[in-house]
PDB file of C-alpha atoms in Angstrom:
ATOM      1  CA  MET A1023      78.653  -6.552  85.880  1.00  0.00           C
ATOM      2  CA  ARG A1024      75.268  -6.271  84.203  1.00  0.00           C
ATOM      3  CA  ALA A1025      74.655  -8.062  80.916  1.00  0.00           C
ATOM      4  CA  ARG A1026      73.961  -4.782  79.108  1.00  0.00           C
ATOM      5  CA  THR A1027      77.251  -3.388  80.360  1.00  0.00           C
ATOM      6  CA  MET A1028      79.078  -6.477  79.112  1.00  0.00           C
ATOM      7  CA  VAL A1029      77.439  -6.120  75.698  1.00  0.00           C
ATOM      8  CA  SER A1030      78.362  -2.416  75.662  1.00  0.00           C
ATOM      9  CA  VAL A1031      81.958  -3.236  76.555  1.00  0.00           C
ATOM     10  CA  ALA A1032      82.107  -5.898  73.828  1.00  0.00           C
ATOM     11  CA  VAL A1033      80.639  -3.542  71.223  1.00  0.00           C
ATOM     12  CA  SER A1034      82.989  -0.783  72.350  1.00  0.00           C
ATOM     13  CA  ALA A1035      85.948  -3.153  72.034  1.00  0.00           C
ATOM     14  CA  CYS A1036      84.919  -3.872  68.441  1.00  0.00           C
ATOM     15  CA  VAL A1037      84.586  -0.143  67.827  1.00  0.00           C
ATOM     16  CA  LEU A1038      88.049   0.412  69.267  1.00  0.00           C
ATOM     17  CA  LEU A1039      89.505  -2.257  67.022  1.00  0.00           C
ATOM     18  CA  MET A1040      87.878  -0.573  64.031  1.00  0.00           C
ATOM     19  CA  ALA A1041      89.268   2.778  65.129  1.00  0.00           C
ATOM     20  CA  CYS A1042      92.767   1.344  65.387  1.00  0.00           C
ATOM     21  CA  ALA A1043      92.440  -0.037  61.880  1.00  0.00           C
ATOM     22  CA  CYS A1044      91.697   3.456  60.527  1.00  0.00           C
ATOM     23  CA  GLY A1045      95.374   4.374  60.434  1.00  0.00           C
ATOM     24  CA  PRO A1046      97.882   6.696  62.069  1.00  0.00           C
ATOM     25  CA  ASP A1047      95.883   9.885  61.442  1.00  0.00           C
ATOM     26  CA  LYS A1048      93.465   8.933  64.209  1.00  0.00           C
ATOM     27  CA  ALA A1049      96.285   7.984  66.601  1.00  0.00           C
ATOM     28  CA  LYS A1050      97.713  11.533  66.520  1.00  0.00           C
ATOM     29  CA  GLU A1051      94.312  12.971  67.464  1.00  0.00           C
ATOM     30  CA  ASP A1052      94.049  10.531  70.370  1.00  0.00           C
ATOM     31  CA  THR A1053      97.411  11.545  71.866  1.00  0.00           C
ATOM     32  CA  ASP A1054      96.146  15.114  72.148  1.00  0.00           C
ATOM     33  CA  ALA A1055      93.071  14.010  74.108  1.00  0.00           C
ATOM     34  CA  LYS A1056      92.670  15.256  77.627  1.00  0.00           C
ATOM     35  CA  PRO A1057      90.750  13.523  80.418  1.00  0.00           C
ATOM     36  CA  SER A1058      87.072  14.336  80.485  1.00  0.00           C
ATOM     37  CA  GLN A1059      86.100  16.959  83.004  1.00  0.00           C
ATOM     38  CA  PRO A1060      82.856  18.707  83.730  1.00  0.00           C
ATOM     39  CA  SER A1061      83.058  22.040  82.004  1.00  0.00           C
ATOM     40  CA  SER A1062      81.469  25.412  82.205  1.00  0.00           C
ATOM     41  CA  ALA A1063      78.889  26.586  79.721  1.00  0.00           C
ATOM     42  CA  THR A1064      81.491  28.269  77.552  1.00  0.00           C
ATOM     43  CA  GLN A1065      83.610  25.129  77.301  1.00  0.00           C
ATOM     44  CA  ALA A1066      80.618  22.936  76.436  1.00  0.00           C
ATOM     45  CA  GLU A1067      79.662  25.243  73.592  1.00  0.00           C
ATOM     46  CA  GLU A1068      83.102  25.290  71.971  1.00  0.00           C
ATOM     47  CA  PRO A1069      83.079  23.542  68.605  1.00  0.00           C
ATOM     48  CA  SER A1070      85.128  20.394  68.448  1.00  0.00           C
ATOM     49  CA  ALA A1071      88.150  20.210  66.171  1.00  0.00           C
ATOM     50  CA  THR A1072      87.053  16.733  65.075  1.00  0.00           C
ATOM     51  CA  ALA A1073      83.428  17.553  64.340  1.00  0.00           C
ATOM     52  CA  SER A1074      82.629  17.274  60.652  1.00  0.00           C
ATOM     53  CA  VAL A1075      79.660  19.589  60.956  1.00  0.00           C
ATOM     54  CA  SER A1076      79.661  22.838  62.855  1.00  0.00           C
ATOM     55  CA  PRO A1077      77.498  22.380  65.921  1.00  0.00           C
ATOM     56  CA  SER A1078      74.057  23.890  65.853  1.00  0.00           C
ATOM     57  CA  ALA A1079      73.304  26.377  68.558  1.00  0.00           C
ATOM     58  CA  GLU A1080      72.202  24.773  71.804  1.00  0.00           C
ATOM     59  CA  LYS A1081      69.894  26.738  74.045  1.00  0.00           C
ATOM     60  CA  PRO A1082      72.187  28.858  76.239  1.00  0.00           C
ATOM     61  CA  SER A1083      69.958  28.093  79.231  1.00  0.00           C
ATOM     62  CA  ALA A1084      70.734  24.379  78.824  1.00  0.00           C
ATOM     63  CA  ASP A1085      74.057  24.739  80.626  1.00  0.00           C
ATOM     64  CA  PRO A1086      74.421  25.959  84.184  1.00  0.00           C
ATOM     65  CA  THR A1087      76.677  28.903  84.848  1.00  0.00           C
ATOM     66  CA  ASP A1088      79.762  28.530  87.024  1.00  0.00           C
ATOM     67  CA  ASP A1089      78.053  30.082  90.040  1.00  0.00           C
ATOM     68  CA  ARG A1090      74.815  28.098  89.782  1.00  0.00           C
ATOM     69  CA  LEU A1091      74.030  24.402  90.137  1.00  0.00           C
ATOM     70  CA  ALA A1092      72.061  22.576  87.463  1.00  0.00           C
ATOM     71  CA  PRO A1093      68.699  21.522  88.843  1.00  0.00           C
ATOM     72  CA  ARG A1094      68.547  17.963  90.162  1.00  0.00           C
ATOM     73  CA  THR A1095      65.354  17.279  88.219  1.00  0.00           C
ATOM     74  CA  LYS A1096      64.103  14.753  85.726  1.00  0.00           C
ATOM     75  CA  GLU A1097      63.631  17.591  83.240  1.00  0.00           C
ATOM     76  CA  ARG A1098      67.303  18.626  83.505  1.00  0.00           C
ATOM     77  CA  ALA A1099      68.440  15.005  83.093  1.00  0.00           C
ATOM     78  CA  ILE A1100      66.330  14.748  79.934  1.00  0.00           C
ATOM     79  CA  GLN A1101      67.757  18.038  78.695  1.00  0.00           C
ATOM     80  CA  ARG A1102      71.332  16.776  79.211  1.00  0.00           C
ATOM     81  CA  TYR A1103      70.554  13.485  77.470  1.00  0.00           C
ATOM     82  CA  GLU A1104      69.016  15.339  74.521  1.00  0.00           C
ATOM     83  CA  MET A1105      72.166  17.482  74.424  1.00  0.00           C
ATOM     84  CA  TYR A1106      74.179  14.241  74.174  1.00  0.00           C
ATOM     85  CA  LEU A1107      71.927  12.839  71.407  1.00  0.00           C
ATOM     86  CA  HIS A1108      72.162  16.066  69.383  1.00  0.00           C
ATOM     87  CA  ALA A1109      75.952  16.087  69.816  1.00  0.00           C
ATOM     88  CA  LEU A1110      76.109  12.484  68.544  1.00  0.00           C
ATOM     89  CA  GLY A1111      74.215  13.576  65.444  1.00  0.00           C
ATOM     90  CA  ARG A1112      76.555  16.552  64.909  1.00  0.00           C
ATOM     91  CA  GLU A1113      79.674  14.495  65.687  1.00  0.00           C
ATOM     92  CA  ASP A1114      80.502  16.994  68.436  1.00  0.00           C
ATOM     93  CA  ILE A1115      83.096  14.949  70.324  1.00  0.00           C
ATOM     94  CA  GLY A1116      83.607  17.639  72.983  1.00  0.00           C
ATOM     95  CA  THR A1117      79.986  17.666  74.109  1.00  0.00           C
ATOM     96  CA  VAL A1118      79.618  13.877  73.793  1.00  0.00           C
ATOM     97  CA  CYS A1119      82.678  13.240  75.966  1.00  0.00           C
ATOM     98  CA  GLU A1120      81.673  15.921  78.448  1.00  0.00           C
ATOM     99  CA  VAL A1121      78.187  14.454  79.061  1.00  0.00           C
ATOM    100  CA  ALA A1122      79.311  10.809  78.822  1.00  0.00           C
ATOM    101  CA  GLY A1123      82.628  11.383  80.604  1.00  0.00           C
ATOM    102  CA  PRO A1124      82.040   9.135  83.648  1.00  0.00           C
ATOM    103  CA  ALA A1125      80.839   6.198  81.505  1.00  0.00           C
ATOM    104  CA  ALA A1126      83.711   6.701  79.065  1.00  0.00           C
ATOM    105  CA  LYS A1127      86.185   6.693  81.945  1.00  0.00           C
ATOM    106  CA  LYS A1128      84.776   3.358  83.192  1.00  0.00           C
ATOM    107  CA  ALA A1129      85.113   1.900  79.687  1.00  0.00           C
ATOM    108  CA  GLN A1130      88.695   3.148  79.437  1.00  0.00           C
ATOM    109  CA  GLU A1131      89.523   1.553  82.803  1.00  0.00           C
ATOM    110  CA  GLN A1132      88.163  -1.729  81.378  1.00  0.00           C
ATOM    111  CA  GLY A1133      90.667  -1.598  78.528  1.00  0.00           C
ATOM    112  CA  LEU A1134      89.001   0.577  75.899  1.00  0.00           C
ATOM    113  CA  GLY A1135      90.604   3.695  74.541  1.00  0.00           C
ATOM    114  CA  PRO A1136      89.922   7.255  75.588  1.00  0.00           C
ATOM    115  CA  CYS A1137      86.523   8.775  74.916  1.00  0.00           C
ATOM    116  CA  THR A1138      87.749  10.706  71.880  1.00  0.00           C
ATOM    117  CA  SER A1139      88.959   7.646  69.982  1.00  0.00           C
ATOM    118  CA  THR A1140      86.028   5.469  71.002  1.00  0.00           C
ATOM    119  CA  TYR A1141      83.402   7.987  69.937  1.00  0.00           C
ATOM    120  CA  THR A1142      85.255   8.896  66.735  1.00  0.00           C
ATOM    121  CA  ALA A1143      84.721   5.267  65.728  1.00  0.00           C
ATOM    122  CA  VAL A1144      81.116   5.331  66.963  1.00  0.00           C
ATOM    123  CA  PHE A1145      80.405   8.325  64.719  1.00  0.00           C
ATOM    124  CA  GLN A1146      81.495   6.219  61.734  1.00  0.00           C
ATOM    125  CA  MET A1147      79.048   3.476  62.713  1.00  0.00           C
ATOM    126  CA  ILE A1148      75.995   5.759  62.811  1.00  0.00           C
ATOM    127  CA  SER A1149      74.204   5.964  59.479  1.00  0.00           C
ATOM    128  CA  PRO A1150      73.631   9.376  57.861  1.00  0.00           C
ATOM    129  CA  ALA A1151      69.860   9.017  58.391  1.00  0.00           C
ATOM    130  CA  GLN A1152      70.391   8.229  62.088  1.00  0.00           C
ATOM    131  CA  LYS A1153      72.756  11.207  62.496  1.00  0.00           C
ATOM    132  CA  THR A1154      70.153  13.498  60.968  1.00  0.00           C
ATOM    133  CA  ALA A1155      67.486  12.055  63.282  1.00  0.00           C
ATOM    134  CA  LEU A1156      69.691  12.434  66.368  1.00  0.00           C
ATOM    135  CA  LYS A1157      70.178  16.166  65.713  1.00  0.00           C
ATOM    136  CA  THR A1158      66.511  16.771  66.569  1.00  0.00           C
ATOM    137  CA  ALA A1159      65.736  13.751  68.763  1.00  0.00           C
ATOM    138  CA  THR A1160      63.692  14.283  71.887  1.00  0.00           C
ATOM    139  CA  VAL A1161      62.952  12.152  74.927  1.00  0.00           C
ATOM    140  CA  ASP A1162      59.490  11.042  76.036  1.00  0.00           C
ATOM    141  CA  PRO A1163      59.437  11.909  79.767  1.00  0.00           C
ATOM    142  CA  GLN A1164      56.794   9.242  80.452  1.00  0.00           C
ATOM    143  CA  ARG A1165      59.261   6.499  79.440  1.00  0.00           C
ATOM    144  CA  VAL A1166      62.054   7.779  81.683  1.00  0.00           C
ATOM    145  CA  SER A1167      62.500   6.022  85.038  1.00  0.00           C
ATOM    146  CA  VAL A1168      63.565   7.956  88.118  1.00  0.00           C
ATOM    147  CA  ARG A1169      65.448   5.422  90.286  1.00  0.00           C
ATOM    148  CA  THR A1170      66.583   7.870  92.975  1.00  0.00           C
ATOM    149  CA  PRO A1171      66.689  11.675  93.123  1.00  0.00           C
ATOM    150  CA  ALA A1172      70.219  11.433  91.674  1.00  0.00           C
ATOM    151  CA  LYS A1173      69.821   8.476  89.262  1.00  0.00           C
ATOM    152  CA  ILE A1174      67.654   8.273  86.145  1.00  0.00           C
ATOM    153  CA  GLU A1175      67.294   5.538  83.504  1.00  0.00           C
ATOM    154  CA  MET A1176      66.921   6.609  79.864  1.00  0.00           C
ATOM    155  CA  PRO A1177      65.662   3.599  77.896  1.00  0.00           C
ATOM    156  CA  VAL A1178      66.212   3.564  74.149  1.00  0.00           C
ATOM    157  CA  GLU A1179      62.415   3.407  73.781  1.00  0.00           C
ATOM    158  CA  ALA A1180      62.192   6.932  75.241  1.00  0.00           C
ATOM    159  CA  VAL A1181      64.087   8.427  72.286  1.00  0.00           C
ATOM    160  CA  LYS A1182      61.677  10.004  69.798  1.00  0.00           C
ATOM    161  CA  SER A1183      63.128  10.658  66.355  1.00  0.00           C
ATOM    162  CA  SER A1184      62.579  10.141  62.652  1.00  0.00           C
ATOM    163  CA  ALA A1185      64.850   7.063  62.760  1.00  0.00           C
ATOM    164  CA  THR A1186      64.433   3.873  64.742  1.00  0.00           C
ATOM    165  CA  PHE A1187      67.093   2.990  67.319  1.00  0.00           C
ATOM    166  CA  SER A1188      67.612  -0.301  69.134  1.00  0.00           C
ATOM    167  CA  GLU A1189      69.700  -1.406  72.104  1.00  0.00           C
ATOM    168  CA  ASN A1190      72.393  -2.486  69.633  1.00  0.00           C
ATOM    169  CA  ASP A1191      72.826   0.841  67.876  1.00  0.00           C
ATOM    170  CA  LEU A1192      72.012   3.407  70.589  1.00  0.00           C
ATOM    171  CA  GLY A1193      71.265   1.587  73.816  1.00  0.00           C
ATOM    172  CA  SER A1194      69.765   2.653  77.112  1.00  0.00           C
ATOM    173  CA  TYR A1195      71.676   4.818  79.564  1.00  0.00           C
ATOM    174  CA  THR A1196      71.838   5.709  83.229  1.00  0.00           C
ATOM    175  CA  LEU A1197      72.352   9.350  84.120  1.00  0.00           C
ATOM    176  CA  GLU A1198      73.507  10.392  87.579  1.00  0.00           C
ATOM    177  CA  TYR A1199      73.725  13.773  89.229  1.00  0.00           C
ATOM    178  CA  LEU A1200      77.440  14.290  89.841  1.00  0.00           C
ATOM    179  CA  LYS A1201      79.496  17.442  90.290  1.00  0.00           C
ATOM    180  CA  ASN A1202      76.423  19.676  90.061  1.00  0.00           C
ATOM    181  CA  ASP A1203      74.962  18.305  86.799  1.00  0.00           C
ATOM    182  CA  TRP A1204      73.709  15.135  85.085  1.00  0.00           C
ATOM    183  CA  TYR A1205      76.212  12.764  83.447  1.00  0.00           C
ATOM    184  CA  ILE A1206      75.935   9.421  81.671  1.00  0.00           C
ATOM    185  CA  THR A1207      77.463   6.834  83.991  1.00  0.00           C
ATOM    186  CA  ASP A1208      76.320   3.556  82.408  1.00  0.00           C
TER     187      ASP A1208
END
């Protein structure tokens, strides 16, 4: 396992412990959680019941329709990652868990809780200034590394926003083209 993955697992374990310490209110939400699945455009745009802020409108063209594949391009991968960053800023657990579903499933298999409980705790760890910055964050395409036609690395340095993010508070991610769209896998 890569060192970054181990650090991510350790940080996530701490987050999970913090989430468990929040009390029984969070536990009830977690029991209602369903496994992450790729969703259609209408499902991805549904507001989350746990979001504290109503999600801002995403570009409708950002999500593929049921009868059309998302393009296997660097631009689409960046678009999906920006969707994830904006959802983090809005505390939109549905979109976050949809885009990061494969990585969240790996973390759960390694002993962490489901995506919904893990990210609920992560939302609490992001400062208000960082949340505001994430809502409009963009990605510098020149800093993105295409490893294969189906695998792209998004380093934390590629995130352009009004706040500064490090490996410790945002991290770098790998996106892979799976099930006709780009998903965070590591």
